[in-house]
Backbone as a ProteinNet text record, in pm:
[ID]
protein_1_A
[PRIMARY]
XXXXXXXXXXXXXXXXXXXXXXXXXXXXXXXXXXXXXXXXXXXXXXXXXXXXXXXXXXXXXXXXXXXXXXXXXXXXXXXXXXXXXXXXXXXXX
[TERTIARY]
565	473.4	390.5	344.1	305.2	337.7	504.5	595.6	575.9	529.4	466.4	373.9	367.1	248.5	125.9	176.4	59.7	-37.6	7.1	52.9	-36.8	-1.3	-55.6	-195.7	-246.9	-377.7	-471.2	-453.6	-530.5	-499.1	-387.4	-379.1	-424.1	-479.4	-551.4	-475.9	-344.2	-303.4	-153.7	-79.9	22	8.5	156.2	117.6	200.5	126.8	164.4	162.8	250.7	293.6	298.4	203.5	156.3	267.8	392.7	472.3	459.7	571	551.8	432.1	309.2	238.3	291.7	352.3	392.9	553.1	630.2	773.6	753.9	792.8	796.4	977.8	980.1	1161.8	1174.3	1061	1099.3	1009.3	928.8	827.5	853.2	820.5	810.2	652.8	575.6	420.5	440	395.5	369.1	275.8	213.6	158.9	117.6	58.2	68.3	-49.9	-82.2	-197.5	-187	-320.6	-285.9	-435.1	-470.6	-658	-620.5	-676.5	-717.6	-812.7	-825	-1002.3	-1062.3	-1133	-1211.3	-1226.9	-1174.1	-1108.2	-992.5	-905.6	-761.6	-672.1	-716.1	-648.4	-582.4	-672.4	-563.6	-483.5	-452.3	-363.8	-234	-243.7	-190.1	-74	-192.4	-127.5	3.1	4.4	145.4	261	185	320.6	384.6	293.8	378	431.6	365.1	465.9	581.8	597.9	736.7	830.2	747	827.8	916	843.4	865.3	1002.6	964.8	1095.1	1214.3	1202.3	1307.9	1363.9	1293	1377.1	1389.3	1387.6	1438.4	1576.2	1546.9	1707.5	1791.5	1776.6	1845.2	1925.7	1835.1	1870.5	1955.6	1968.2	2049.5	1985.5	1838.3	1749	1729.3	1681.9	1671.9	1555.1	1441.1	1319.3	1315.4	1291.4	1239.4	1156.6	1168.2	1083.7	971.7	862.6	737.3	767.1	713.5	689.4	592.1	502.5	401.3	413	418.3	413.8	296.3	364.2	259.9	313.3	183.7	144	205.8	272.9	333.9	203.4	184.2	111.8	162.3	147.7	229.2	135.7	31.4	-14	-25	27.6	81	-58.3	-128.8	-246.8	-224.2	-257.2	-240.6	-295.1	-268.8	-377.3	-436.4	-589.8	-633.3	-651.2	-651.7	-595.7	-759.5	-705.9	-830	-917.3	-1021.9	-1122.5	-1021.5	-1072.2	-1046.4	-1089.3	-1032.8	-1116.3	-1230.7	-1284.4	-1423.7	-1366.3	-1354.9	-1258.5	-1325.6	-1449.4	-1566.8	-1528.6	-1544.4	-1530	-1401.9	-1359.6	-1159	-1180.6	-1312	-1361	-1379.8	-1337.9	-1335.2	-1464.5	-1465.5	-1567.6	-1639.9
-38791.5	-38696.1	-38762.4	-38887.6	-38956.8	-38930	-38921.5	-38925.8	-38746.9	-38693	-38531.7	-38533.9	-38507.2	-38468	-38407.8	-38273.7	-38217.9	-38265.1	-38361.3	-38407	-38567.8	-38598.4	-38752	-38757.6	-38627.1	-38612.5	-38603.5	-38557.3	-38523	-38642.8	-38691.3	-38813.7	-38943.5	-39003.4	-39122	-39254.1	-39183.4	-39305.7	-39251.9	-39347.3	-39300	-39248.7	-39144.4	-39041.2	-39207.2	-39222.9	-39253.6	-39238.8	-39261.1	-39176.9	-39305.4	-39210.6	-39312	-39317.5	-39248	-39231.9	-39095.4	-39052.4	-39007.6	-39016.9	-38912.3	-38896.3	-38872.5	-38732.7	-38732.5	-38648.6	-38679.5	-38594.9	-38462.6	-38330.7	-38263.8	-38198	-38115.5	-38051.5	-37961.8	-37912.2	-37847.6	-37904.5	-37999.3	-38057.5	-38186.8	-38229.3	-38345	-38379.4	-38415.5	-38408	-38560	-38555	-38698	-38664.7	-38774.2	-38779.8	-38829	-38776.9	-38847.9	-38823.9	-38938.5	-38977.7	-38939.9	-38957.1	-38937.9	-38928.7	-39026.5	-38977	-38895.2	-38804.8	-38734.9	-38675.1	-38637	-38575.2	-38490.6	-38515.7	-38430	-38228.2	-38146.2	-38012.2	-37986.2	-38091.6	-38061.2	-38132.3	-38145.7	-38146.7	-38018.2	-37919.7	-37801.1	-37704.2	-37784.8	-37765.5	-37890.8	-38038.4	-38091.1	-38119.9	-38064.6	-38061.3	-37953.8	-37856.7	-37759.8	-37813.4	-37941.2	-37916.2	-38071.5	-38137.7	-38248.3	-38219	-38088.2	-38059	-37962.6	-37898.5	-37876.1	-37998.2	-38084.9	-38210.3	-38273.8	-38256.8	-38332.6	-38268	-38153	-38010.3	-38028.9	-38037.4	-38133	-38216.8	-38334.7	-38462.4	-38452.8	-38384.5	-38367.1	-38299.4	-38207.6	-38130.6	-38209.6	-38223	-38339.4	-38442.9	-38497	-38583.2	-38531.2	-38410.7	-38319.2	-38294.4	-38310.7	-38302.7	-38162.3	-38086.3	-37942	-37927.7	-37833.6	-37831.3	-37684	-37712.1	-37584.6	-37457.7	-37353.8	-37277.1	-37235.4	-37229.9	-37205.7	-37060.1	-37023.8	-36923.9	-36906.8	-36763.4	-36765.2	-36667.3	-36643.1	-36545.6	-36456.8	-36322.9	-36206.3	-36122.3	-36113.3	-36022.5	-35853.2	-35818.3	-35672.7	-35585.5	-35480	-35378.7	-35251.5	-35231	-35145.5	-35010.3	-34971	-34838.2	-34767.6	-34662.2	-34502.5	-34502.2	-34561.1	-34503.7	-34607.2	-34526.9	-34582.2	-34731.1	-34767.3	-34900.6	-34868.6	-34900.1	-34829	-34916.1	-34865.7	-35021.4	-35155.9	-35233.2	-35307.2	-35252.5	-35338.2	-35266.7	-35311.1	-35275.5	-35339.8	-35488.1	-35580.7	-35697.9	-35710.8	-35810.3	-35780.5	-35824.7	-35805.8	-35876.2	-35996.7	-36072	-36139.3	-36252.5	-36244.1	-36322.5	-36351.6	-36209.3	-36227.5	-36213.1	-36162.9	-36100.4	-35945.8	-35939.2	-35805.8	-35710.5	-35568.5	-35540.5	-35488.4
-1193.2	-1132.8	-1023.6	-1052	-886.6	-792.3	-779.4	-680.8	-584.8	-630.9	-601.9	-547.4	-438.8	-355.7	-413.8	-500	-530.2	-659.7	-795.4	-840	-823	-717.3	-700.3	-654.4	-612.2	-632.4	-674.9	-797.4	-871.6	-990.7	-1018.8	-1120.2	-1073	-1158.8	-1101.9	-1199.5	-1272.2	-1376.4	-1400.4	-1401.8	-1477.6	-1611	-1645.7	-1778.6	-1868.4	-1995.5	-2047.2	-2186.5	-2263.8	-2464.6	-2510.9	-2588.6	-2733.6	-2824.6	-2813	-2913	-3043.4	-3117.6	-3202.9	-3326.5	-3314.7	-3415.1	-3572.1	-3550.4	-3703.6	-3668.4	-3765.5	-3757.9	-3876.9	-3876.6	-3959.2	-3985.1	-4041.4	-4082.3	-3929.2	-3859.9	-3732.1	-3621.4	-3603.1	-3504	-3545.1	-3392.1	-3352.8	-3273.9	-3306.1	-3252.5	-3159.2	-3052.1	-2954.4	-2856.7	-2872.2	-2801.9	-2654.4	-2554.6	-2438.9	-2364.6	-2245.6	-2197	-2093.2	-2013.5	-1838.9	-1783.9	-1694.1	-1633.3	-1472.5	-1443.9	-1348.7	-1323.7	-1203.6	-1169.1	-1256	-1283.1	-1385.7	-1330.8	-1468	-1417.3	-1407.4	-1340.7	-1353.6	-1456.1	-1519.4	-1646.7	-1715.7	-1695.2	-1702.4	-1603.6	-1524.9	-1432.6	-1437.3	-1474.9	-1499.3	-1634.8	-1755.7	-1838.9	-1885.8	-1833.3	-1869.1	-1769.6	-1668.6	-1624.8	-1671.9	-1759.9	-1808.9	-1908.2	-2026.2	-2132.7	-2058.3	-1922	-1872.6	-1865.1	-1794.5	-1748.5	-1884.2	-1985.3	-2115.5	-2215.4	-2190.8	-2222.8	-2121.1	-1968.6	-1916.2	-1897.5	-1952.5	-1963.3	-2106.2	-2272.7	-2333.6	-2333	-2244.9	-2259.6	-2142.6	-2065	-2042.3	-2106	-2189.5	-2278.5	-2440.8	-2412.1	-2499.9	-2644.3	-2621.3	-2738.5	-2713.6	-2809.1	-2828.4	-2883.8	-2807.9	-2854.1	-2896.1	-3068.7	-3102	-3094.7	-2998.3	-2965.7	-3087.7	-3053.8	-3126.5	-3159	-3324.4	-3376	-3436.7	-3426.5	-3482.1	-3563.3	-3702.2	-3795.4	-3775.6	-3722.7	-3757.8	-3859	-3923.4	-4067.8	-4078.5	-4117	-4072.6	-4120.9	-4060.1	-4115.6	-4178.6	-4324.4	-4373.7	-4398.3	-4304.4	-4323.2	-4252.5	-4291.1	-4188.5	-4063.5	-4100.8	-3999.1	-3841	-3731.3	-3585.8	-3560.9	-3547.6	-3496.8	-3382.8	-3396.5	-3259.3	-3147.5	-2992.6	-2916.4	-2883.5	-2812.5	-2799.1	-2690.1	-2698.8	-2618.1	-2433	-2335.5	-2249.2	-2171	-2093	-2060.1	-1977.2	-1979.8	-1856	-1729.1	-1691.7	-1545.7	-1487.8	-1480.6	-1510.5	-1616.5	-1724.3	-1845.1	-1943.7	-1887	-1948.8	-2122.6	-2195.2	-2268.6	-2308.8	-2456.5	-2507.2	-2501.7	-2434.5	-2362.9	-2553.1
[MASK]
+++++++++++++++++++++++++++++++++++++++++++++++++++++++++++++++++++++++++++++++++++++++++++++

């Protein structure tokens, strides 16, 4: 990611992994480092876990897509919808 224009700006260090935290039967947790300007860190970070998902499959490793169990609702009655957002705060009005 240095090697990126947009990218080499805002990082002030190479990304570097601490290695595997913990292994589970469907996750693999690792961890990884990286200093940049303070703020863009969340702009940086989705695109090193892309980067990380591409040089896995690459490497013919297969990353398990995330699932999140939702709770079924088994009563006849409507669910009523959410409020709308604040356009401001990105909060439930």
């Amino acid at each position: 990611m240095r090697q990126d224009e947009v990218y080499s700006r805002v990082l002030l260090s190479d990304i570097k992994s601490s290695g595997v935290r913990t292994m589970d039967d469907s996750a693999m947790i690792m961890r990884v480092k990286f200093k940049c300007i303070p703020g863009e860190q969340f702009v940086v970070r989705p695109q090193v876990y892309q980067r990380l998902r591409e040089a896995f499959k690459e490497q013919g490793i297969e990353v398990a897509p995330a699932r999140v169990p939702s709770p079924r609702i088994r009563s006849k009655r409507p669910v009523p919808p959410l409020p709308p957002l604040c356009r401001l705060t990105r909060r439930r009005l």
